Coordinates of C-alpha atoms and ligand atoms in Angstrom, one line a residue:
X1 CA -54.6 56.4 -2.9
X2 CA -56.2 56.6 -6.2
X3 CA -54.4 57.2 -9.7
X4 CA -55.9 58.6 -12.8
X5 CA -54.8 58.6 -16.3
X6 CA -55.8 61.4 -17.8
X7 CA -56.0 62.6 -21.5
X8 CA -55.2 59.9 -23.1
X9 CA -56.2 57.9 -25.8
X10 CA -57.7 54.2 -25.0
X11 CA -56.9 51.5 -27.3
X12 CA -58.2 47.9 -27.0
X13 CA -58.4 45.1 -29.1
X14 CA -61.8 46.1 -30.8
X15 CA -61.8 49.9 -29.6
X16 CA -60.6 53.5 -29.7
X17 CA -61.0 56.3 -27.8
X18 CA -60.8 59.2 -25.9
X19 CA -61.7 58.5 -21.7
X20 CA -59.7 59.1 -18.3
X21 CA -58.9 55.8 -16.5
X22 CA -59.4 55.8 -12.3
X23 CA -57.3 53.3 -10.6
X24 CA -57.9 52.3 -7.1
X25 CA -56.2 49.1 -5.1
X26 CA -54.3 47.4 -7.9
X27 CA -57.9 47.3 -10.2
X28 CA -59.8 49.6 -13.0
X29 CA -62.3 51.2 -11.1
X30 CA -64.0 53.8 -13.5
X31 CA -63.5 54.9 -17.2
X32 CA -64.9 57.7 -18.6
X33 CA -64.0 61.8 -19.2
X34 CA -62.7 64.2 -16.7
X35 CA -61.9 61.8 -13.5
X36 CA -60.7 62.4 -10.9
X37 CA -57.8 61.1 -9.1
X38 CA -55.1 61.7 -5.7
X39 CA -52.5 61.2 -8.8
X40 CA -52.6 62.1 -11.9
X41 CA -50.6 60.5 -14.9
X42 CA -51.0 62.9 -17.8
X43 CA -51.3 60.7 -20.9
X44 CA -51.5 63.7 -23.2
X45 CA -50.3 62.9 -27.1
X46 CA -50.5 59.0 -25.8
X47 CA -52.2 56.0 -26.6
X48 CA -53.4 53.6 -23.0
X49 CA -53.6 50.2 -23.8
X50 CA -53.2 47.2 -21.9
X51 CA -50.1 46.4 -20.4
X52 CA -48.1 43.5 -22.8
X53 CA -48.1 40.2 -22.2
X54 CA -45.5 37.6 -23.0
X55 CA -46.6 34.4 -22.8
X56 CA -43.0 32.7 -23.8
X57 CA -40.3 33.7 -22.0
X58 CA -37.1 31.4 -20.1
X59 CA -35.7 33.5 -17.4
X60 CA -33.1 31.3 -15.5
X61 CA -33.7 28.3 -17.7
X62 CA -31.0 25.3 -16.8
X63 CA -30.3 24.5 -20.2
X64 CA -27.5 23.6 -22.2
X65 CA -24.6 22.7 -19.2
X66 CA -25.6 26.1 -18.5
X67 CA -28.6 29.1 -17.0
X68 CA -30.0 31.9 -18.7
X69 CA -28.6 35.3 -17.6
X70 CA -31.5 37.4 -17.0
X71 CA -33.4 36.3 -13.8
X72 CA -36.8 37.0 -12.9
X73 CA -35.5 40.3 -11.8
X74 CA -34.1 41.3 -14.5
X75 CA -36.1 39.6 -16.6
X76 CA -39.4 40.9 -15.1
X77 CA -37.1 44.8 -15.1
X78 CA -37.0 44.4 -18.8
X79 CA -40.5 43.6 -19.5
X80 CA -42.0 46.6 -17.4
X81 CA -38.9 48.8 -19.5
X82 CA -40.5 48.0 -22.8
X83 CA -44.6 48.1 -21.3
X84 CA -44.7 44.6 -21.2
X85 CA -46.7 43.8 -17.6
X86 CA -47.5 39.8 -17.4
X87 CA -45.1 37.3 -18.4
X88 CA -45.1 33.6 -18.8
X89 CA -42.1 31.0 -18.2
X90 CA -41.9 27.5 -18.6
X91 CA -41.3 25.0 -15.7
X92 CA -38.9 22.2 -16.9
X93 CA -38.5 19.4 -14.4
X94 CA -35.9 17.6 -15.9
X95 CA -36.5 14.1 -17.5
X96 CA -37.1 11.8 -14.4
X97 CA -38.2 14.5 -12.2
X98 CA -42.2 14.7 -11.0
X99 CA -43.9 18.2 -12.4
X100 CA -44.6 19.0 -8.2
X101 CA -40.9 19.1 -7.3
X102 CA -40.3 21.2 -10.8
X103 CA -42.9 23.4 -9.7
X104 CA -41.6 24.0 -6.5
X105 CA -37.8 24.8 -8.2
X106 CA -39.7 27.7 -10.1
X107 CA -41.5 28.7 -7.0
X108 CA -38.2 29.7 -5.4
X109 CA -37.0 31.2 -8.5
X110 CA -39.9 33.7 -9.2
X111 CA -40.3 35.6 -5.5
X112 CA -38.1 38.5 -7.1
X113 CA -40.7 39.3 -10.1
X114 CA -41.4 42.5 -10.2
X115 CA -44.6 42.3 -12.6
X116 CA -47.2 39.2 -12.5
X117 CA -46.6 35.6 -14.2
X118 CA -47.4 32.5 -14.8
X119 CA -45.8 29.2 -15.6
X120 CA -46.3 26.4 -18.6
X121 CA -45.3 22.7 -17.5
X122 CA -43.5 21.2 -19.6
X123 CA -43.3 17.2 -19.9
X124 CA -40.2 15.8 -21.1
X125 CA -40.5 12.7 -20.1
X126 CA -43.9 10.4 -19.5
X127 CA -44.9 8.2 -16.4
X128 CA -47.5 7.3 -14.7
X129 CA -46.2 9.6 -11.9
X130 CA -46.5 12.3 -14.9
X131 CA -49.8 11.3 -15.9
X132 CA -51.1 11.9 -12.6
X133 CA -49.3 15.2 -11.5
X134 CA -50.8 16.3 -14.6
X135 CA -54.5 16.5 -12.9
X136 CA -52.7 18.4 -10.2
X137 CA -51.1 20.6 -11.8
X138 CA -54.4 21.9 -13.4
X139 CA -56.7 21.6 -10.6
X140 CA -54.7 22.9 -7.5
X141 CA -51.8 24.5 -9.1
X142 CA -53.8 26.6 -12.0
X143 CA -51.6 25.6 -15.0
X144 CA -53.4 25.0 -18.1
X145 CA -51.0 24.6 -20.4
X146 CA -48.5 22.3 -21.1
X147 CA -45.4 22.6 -23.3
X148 CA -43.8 19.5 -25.4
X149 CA -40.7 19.5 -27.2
X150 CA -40.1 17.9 -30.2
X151 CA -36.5 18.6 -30.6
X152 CA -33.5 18.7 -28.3
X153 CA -33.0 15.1 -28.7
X154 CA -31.4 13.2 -25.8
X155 CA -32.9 16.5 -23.6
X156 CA -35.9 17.5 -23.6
X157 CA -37.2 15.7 -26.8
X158 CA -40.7 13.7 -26.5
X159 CA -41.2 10.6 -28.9
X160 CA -44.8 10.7 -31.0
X161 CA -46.5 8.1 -28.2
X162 CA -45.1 10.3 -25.3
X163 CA -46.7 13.6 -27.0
X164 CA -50.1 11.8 -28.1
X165 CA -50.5 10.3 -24.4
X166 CA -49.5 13.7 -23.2
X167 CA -52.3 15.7 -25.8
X168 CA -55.2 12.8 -24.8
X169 CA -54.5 14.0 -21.5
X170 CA -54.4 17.2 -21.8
X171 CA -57.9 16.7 -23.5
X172 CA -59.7 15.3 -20.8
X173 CA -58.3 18.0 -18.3
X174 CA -59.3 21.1 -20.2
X175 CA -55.5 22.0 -20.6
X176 CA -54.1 23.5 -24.1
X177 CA -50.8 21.7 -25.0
X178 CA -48.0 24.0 -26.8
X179 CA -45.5 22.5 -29.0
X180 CA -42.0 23.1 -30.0
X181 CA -42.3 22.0 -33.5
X182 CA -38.9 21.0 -34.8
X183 CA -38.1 17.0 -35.8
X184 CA -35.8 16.6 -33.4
X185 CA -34.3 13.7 -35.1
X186 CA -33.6 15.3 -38.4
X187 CA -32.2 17.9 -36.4
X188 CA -29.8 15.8 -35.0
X189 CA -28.6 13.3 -37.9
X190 CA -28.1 17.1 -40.0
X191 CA -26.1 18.3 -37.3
X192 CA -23.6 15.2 -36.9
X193 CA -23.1 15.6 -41.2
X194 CA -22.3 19.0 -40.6
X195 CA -20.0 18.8 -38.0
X196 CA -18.3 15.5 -39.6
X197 CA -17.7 17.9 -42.9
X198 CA -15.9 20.7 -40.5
X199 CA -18.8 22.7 -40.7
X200 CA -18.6 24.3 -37.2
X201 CA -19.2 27.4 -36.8
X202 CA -22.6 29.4 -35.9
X203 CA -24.2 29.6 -39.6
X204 CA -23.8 25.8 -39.6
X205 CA -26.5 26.4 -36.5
X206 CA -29.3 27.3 -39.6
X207 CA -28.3 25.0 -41.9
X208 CA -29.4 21.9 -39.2
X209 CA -32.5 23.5 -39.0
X210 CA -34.4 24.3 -42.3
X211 CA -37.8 25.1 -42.3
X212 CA -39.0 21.5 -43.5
X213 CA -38.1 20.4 -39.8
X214 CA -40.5 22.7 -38.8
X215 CA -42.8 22.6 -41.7
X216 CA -42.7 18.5 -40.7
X217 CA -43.2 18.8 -37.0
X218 CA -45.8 21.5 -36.9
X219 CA -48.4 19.3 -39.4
X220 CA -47.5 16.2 -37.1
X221 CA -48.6 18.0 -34.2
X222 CA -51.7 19.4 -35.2
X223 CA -52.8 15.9 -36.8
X224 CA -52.2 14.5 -33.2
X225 CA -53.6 17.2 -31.5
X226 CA -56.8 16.6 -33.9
X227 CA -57.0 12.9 -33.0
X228 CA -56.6 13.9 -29.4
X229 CA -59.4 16.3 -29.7
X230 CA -57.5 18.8 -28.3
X231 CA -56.1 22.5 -29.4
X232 CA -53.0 23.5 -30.6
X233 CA -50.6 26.1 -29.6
X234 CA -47.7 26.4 -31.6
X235 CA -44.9 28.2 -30.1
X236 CA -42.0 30.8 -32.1
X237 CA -43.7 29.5 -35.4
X238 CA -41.0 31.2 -38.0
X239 CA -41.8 29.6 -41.7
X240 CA -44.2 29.4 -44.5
X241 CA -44.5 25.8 -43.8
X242 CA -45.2 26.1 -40.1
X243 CA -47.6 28.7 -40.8
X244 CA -49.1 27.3 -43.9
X245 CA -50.1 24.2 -41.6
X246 CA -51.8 26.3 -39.0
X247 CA -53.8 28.2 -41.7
X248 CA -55.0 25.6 -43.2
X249 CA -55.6 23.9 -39.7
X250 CA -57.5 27.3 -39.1
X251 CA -59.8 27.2 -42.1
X252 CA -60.7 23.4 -41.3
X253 CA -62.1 25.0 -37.6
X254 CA -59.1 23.5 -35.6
X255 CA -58.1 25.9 -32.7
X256 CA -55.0 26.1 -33.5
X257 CA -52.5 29.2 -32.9
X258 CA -49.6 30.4 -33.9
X259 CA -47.1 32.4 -32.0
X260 CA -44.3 33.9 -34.1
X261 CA -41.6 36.0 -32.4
X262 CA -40.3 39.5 -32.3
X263 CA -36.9 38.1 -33.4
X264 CA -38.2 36.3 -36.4
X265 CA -40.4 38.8 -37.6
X266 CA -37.7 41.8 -38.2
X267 CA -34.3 40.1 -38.5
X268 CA -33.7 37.3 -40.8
X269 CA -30.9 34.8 -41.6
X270 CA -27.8 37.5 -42.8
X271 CA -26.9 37.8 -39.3
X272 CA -25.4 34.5 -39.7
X273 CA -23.6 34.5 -42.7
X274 CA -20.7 37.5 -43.2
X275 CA -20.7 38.1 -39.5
X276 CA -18.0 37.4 -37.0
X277 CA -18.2 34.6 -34.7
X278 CA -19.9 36.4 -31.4
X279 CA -22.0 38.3 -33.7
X280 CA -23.8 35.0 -35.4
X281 CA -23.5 32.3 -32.1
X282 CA -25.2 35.8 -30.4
X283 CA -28.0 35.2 -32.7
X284 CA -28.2 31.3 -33.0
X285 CA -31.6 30.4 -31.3
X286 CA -33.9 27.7 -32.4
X287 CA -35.8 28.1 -34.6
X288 CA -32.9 30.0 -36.5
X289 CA -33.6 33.3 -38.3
X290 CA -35.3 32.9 -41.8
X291 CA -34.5 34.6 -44.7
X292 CA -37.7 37.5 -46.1
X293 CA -39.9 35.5 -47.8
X294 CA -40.9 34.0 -44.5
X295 CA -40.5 37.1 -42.6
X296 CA -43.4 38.4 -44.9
X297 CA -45.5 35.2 -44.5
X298 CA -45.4 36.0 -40.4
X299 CA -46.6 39.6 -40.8
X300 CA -49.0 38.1 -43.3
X301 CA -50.3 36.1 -40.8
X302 CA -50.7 38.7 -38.2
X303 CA -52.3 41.1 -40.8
X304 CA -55.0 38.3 -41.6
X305 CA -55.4 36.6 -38.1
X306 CA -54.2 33.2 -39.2
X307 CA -51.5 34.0 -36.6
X308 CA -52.2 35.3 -33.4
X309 CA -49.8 36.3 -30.9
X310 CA -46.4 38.1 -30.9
X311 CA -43.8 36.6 -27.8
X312 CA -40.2 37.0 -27.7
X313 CA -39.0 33.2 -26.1
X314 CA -36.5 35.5 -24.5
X315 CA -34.0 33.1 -23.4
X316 CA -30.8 35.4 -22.8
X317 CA -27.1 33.9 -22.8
X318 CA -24.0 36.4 -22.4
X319 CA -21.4 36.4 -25.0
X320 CA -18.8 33.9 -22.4
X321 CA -22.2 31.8 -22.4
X322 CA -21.9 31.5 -25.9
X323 CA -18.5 30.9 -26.4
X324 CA -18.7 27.1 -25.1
X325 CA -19.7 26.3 -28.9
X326 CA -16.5 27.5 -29.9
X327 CA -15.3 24.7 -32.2
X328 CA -18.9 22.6 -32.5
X329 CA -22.2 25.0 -33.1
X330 CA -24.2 22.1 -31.7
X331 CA -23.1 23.7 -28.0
X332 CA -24.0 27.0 -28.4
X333 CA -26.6 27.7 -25.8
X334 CA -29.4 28.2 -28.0
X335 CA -31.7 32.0 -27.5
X336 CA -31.5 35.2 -27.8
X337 CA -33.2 38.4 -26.0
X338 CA -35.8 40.6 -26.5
X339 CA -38.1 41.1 -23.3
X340 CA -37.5 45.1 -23.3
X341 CA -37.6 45.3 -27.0
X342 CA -40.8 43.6 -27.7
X343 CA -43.4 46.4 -28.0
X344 CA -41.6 49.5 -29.2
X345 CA -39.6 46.7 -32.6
X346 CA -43.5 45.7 -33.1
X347 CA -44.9 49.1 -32.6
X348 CA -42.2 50.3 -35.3
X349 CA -42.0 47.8 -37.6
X350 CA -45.6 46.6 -37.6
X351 CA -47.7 50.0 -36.9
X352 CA -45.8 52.6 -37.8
X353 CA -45.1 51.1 -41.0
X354 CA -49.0 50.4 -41.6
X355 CA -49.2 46.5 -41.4
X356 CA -51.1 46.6 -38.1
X357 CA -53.5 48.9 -36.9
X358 CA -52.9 50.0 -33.0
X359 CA -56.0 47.5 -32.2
X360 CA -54.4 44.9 -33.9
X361 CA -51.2 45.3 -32.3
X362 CA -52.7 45.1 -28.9
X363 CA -54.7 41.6 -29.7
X364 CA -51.5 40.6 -30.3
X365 CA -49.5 41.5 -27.6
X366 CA -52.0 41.3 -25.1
X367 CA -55.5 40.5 -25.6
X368 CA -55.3 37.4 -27.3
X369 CA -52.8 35.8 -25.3
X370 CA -55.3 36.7 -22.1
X371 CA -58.2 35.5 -23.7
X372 CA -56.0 31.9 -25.4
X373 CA -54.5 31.6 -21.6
X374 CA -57.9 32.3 -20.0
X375 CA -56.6 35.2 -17.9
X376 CA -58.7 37.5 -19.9
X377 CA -60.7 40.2 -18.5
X378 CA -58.4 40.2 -15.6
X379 CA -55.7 40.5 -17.8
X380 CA -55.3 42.2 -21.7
X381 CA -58.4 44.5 -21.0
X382 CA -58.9 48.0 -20.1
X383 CA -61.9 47.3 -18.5
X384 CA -63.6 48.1 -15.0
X385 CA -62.6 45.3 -13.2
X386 CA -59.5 44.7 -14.8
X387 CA -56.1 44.6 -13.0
X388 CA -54.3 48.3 -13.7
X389 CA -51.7 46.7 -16.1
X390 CA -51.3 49.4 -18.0
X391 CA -48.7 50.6 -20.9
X392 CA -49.1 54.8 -21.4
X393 CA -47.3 54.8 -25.4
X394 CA -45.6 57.8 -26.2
X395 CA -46.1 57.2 -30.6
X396 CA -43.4 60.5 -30.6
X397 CA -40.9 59.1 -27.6
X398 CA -37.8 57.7 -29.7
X399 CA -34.5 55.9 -28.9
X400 CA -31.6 53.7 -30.6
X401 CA -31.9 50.6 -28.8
X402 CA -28.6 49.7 -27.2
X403 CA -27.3 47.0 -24.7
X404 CA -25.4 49.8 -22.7
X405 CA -28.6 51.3 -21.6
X406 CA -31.1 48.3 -21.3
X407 CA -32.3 46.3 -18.2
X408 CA -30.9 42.9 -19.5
X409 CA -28.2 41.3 -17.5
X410 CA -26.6 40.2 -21.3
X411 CA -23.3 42.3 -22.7
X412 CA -25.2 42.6 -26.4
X413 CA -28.9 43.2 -27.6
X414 CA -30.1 41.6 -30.9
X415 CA -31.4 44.5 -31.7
X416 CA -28.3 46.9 -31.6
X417 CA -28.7 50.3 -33.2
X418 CA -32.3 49.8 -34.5
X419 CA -34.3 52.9 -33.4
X420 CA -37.8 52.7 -32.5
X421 CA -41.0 55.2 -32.1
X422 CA -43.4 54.7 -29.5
X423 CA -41.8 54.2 -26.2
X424 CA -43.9 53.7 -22.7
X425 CA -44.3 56.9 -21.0
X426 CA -45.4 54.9 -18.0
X427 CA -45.9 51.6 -17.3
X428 CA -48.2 50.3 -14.0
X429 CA -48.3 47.2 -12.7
X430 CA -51.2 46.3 -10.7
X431 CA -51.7 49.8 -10.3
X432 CA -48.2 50.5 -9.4
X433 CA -46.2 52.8 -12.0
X434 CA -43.0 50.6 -12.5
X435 CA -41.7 52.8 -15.3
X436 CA -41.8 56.7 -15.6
X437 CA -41.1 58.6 -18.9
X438 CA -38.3 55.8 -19.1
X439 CA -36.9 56.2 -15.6
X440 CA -37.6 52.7 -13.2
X441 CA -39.3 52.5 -10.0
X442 CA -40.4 49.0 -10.2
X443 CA -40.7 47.1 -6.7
X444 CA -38.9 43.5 -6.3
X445 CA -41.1 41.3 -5.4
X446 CA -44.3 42.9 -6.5
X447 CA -45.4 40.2 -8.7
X448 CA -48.0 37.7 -8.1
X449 CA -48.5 34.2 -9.8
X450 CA -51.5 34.2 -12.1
X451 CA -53.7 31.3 -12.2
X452 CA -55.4 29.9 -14.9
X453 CA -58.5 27.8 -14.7
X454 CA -58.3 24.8 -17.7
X455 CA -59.5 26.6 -20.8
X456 CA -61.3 24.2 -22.9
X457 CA -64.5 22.2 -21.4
X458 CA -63.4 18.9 -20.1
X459 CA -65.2 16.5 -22.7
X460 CA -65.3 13.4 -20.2
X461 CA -64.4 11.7 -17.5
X462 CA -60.6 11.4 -16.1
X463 CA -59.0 8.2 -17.5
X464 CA -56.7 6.0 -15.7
X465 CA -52.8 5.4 -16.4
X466 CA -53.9 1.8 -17.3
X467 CA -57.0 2.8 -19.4
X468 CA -54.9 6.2 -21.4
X469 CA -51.7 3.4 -22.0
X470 CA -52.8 0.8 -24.3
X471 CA -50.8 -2.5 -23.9
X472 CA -47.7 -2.5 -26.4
X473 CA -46.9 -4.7 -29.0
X474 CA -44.0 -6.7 -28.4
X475 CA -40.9 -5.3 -29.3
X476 CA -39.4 -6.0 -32.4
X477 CA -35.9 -8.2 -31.8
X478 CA -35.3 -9.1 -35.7
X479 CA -35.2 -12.1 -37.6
X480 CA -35.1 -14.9 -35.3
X481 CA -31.9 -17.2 -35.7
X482 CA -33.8 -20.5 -37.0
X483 CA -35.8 -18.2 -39.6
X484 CA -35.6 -18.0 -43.4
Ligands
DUC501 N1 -35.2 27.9 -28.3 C1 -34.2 28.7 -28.0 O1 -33.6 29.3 -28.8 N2 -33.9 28.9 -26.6 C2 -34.7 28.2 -25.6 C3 -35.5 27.1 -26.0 C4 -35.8 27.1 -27.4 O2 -36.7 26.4 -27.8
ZN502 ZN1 -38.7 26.3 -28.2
ZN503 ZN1 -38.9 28.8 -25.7

């Protein structure tokens, strides 16, 4: 049975304009005026862009002593909500653990999607076993990307060898590594003088993490990344500093990107100060809100192209989740939401206030991230060919967003009481209308894993464990007793 979307108006990253859209088997079969269709989706007053993608999101992430509320159900519920069609989570085998086994954890986890995703690996810790799983990962598993952490010391932290061996690798497989670009280690020593001056509470949360830590992490990475020969993906990037370094990285040629978030780019650092208790730890996430001076070098950046993608890390905690930091800030389970909100808080605040254009707000919510993940025509394209993930914008459709009425399994929303324009009239999946002028009809299960082919050429031939890990200097033991 084929669909058409009629009367609408097409936008894609470089074009506008008025065309039908004939859907047949899950692809984009024809484009072009007065089609014909067995349904027919009337798109009248709307703009038809491709679906969003999210290319940062942890739905059931073991982290903290605790998970992640929202599933990938829910999670996958929300995105469709808010026109969001292709999500990406990160696989975190936990230090010790081989990237296969982790893989096959996430496996399980994802057979209730209801729209399509992928997976990041991320290596927290670095083996030989590691270094080899690595080739795997790419070649039979379709992963080409691999996420590093430099903070959560003690966790998920990687030291400057483990992250250098990890980015040489990367380089010879064709895989882009992503960081998390905080110095773990300042992080931590900041946090132990806070909490030893009685500084508990969640604004103490922001004060461990000013933006030099991420300033300092972001230009480490990218200098690494540039001796590896690699690119650069920089995930929630949320300060001058950070973005200042991949600007600069950008004018020198690097491919580097920058990815700042939804949250970051229209709330800022009040929310932790003169709030109560559940209201700041609801908010304390990592990188922490900034105050507006880096809120306008984000949208800067997204206004210029020396940023390039909009995400939402949507990493949801309830407010009994959050309460185990009660007394120490350091065990608040860092993240917040925002899966369902993406699209219409970007459409608002970035469109409809004229600091994108509705072409630039689709590169950034869609295109980009396809064409940076190398999923691109199949996905972020309205193109014949193309899969039918599809997001029908109503610019008139309106609503206070409110955790009452969202798909969230989380008792709050960030983003309580903002209203937004430009809601999805529909939203298909595959070809499949998951979302109806704000009704759901999404299918469980309906999603499919997306495979990525490596991005970058691979420059030369596989190394081995032996040849990658140079022989160490002997460690240091101090002054030997008989010494002067
Ligand atoms: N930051 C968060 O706030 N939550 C999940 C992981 C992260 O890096
Ligand atoms: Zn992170
Ligand atoms: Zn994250």
């Amino acid at each position: 049975m084929t669909k058409v979307i009629k009367n609408g108006t097409i936008v894609t990253a470089d074009l506008t304009y008025k065309a039908d859209v004939l859907i047949d088997g899950g692809k984009i079969v024809e484009i072009g005026p007065d089609l014909t269709g067995d349904e027919v989706l009337d798109a009248t007053g709307c703009y038809v862009m491709p679906g969003g993608i999210d290319p940062h999101v942890h739905l059931e992430m073991p982290f903290m002593g605790t998970y992640s509320s929202d599933d990938f159900e829910s999670g996958t519920r929300a995105a469709l909500a808010g026109g969001t069609t292709m999500v990406v989570d990160f696989c975190l085998p936990s230090p010790g653990q081989g990237l296969l086994d982790g893989l096959q954890m996430w496996d399980n986890k994802s057979t209730r999607a209801a729209c399509d995703y992928s997976f990041h690996m991320a290596i927290t810790w670095w083996s030989e076993q590691v270094f080899n799983e690595m080739e795997q990962v790419v070649k039979e598993r379709g992963i080409n990307t691999f996420k590093h952490f430099l903070a959560y010391k003690g966790a998920l932290m990687v030291n400057d060898d483990e992250l250098f061996a990890s980015f040489n690798r990367c380089a010879e497989l064709g895989a882009i590594p992503l960081v998390h670009a905080e110095n773990g280690d300042v992080v931590a020593e900041l946090s132990t003088k806070l909490l030893a001056q009685g500084n508990t509470g969640p604004e103490a949360h922001a004060y461990s993490r000013p933006t030099q830590v991420e300033g300092e992490a972001t230009n480490r990475a990218i200098m690494l990344a540039d001796m590896a020969g690699v690119p650069l993906y920089v995930v929630h990037t949320s300060c001058e500093e950070a973005h200042e370094a991949i600007r600069r990285a950008r004018q020198q040629g690097k491919r580097v990107w920058g990815e700042p978030l939804i949250q970051h780019l229209t709330l800022d650092e009040s929310e932790y100060f003169n709030a109560d208790w559940d209201h700041a730890a609801r908010r304390v996430m990592s990188p922490p809100f900034r105050n507006k001076q880096h809120q306008d070098s984000l949208w800067a950046g997204l206004q210029s192209g020396s940023l390039s993608v909009v995400a939402t890390d949507h990493c949801a905690f309830t407010t009994d989740q959050k309460r185990f930091g009660v007394g120490d800030f350091t065990k608040i389970p860092n993240g917040t939401g925002g899966l369902e909100d993406r699209i219409p808080m970007l459409w608002t605040y970035g469109v409809g206030t004229g600091r994108l254009t509705p072409q630039e707000f689709v590169a950034v919510t869609s295109t980009n991230i396809a064409k940076i993940l190398n999923v691109y025509p199949k996905k972020g394209a309205i193109l014949v060919g193309a899969d039918a993930d599809i997001v029908v914008l109503d610019p008139e459709k309106e609503k206070t967003i409110t955790a009452s009425k969202q798909q969230s399994a989380i008792d709050y929303n960030v983003f309580e009481g903002k209203h937004v324009k430009g809601l999805p009239r529909f939203t298909l999946t595959r070809g499949q209308v998951a979302v109806r002028d704000g009704e759901m009809h999404h299918e469980v299960g309906h999603g499919q894993f997306v495979k990525r082919e490596p991005s970058g050429p691979v420059s030369k031939a596989l190394s081995s464990w032996k040849e990658l890990t140079a022989p160490r200097p002997v460690e240091r033991t101090g002054i030997p007793a008989t010494g002067v």
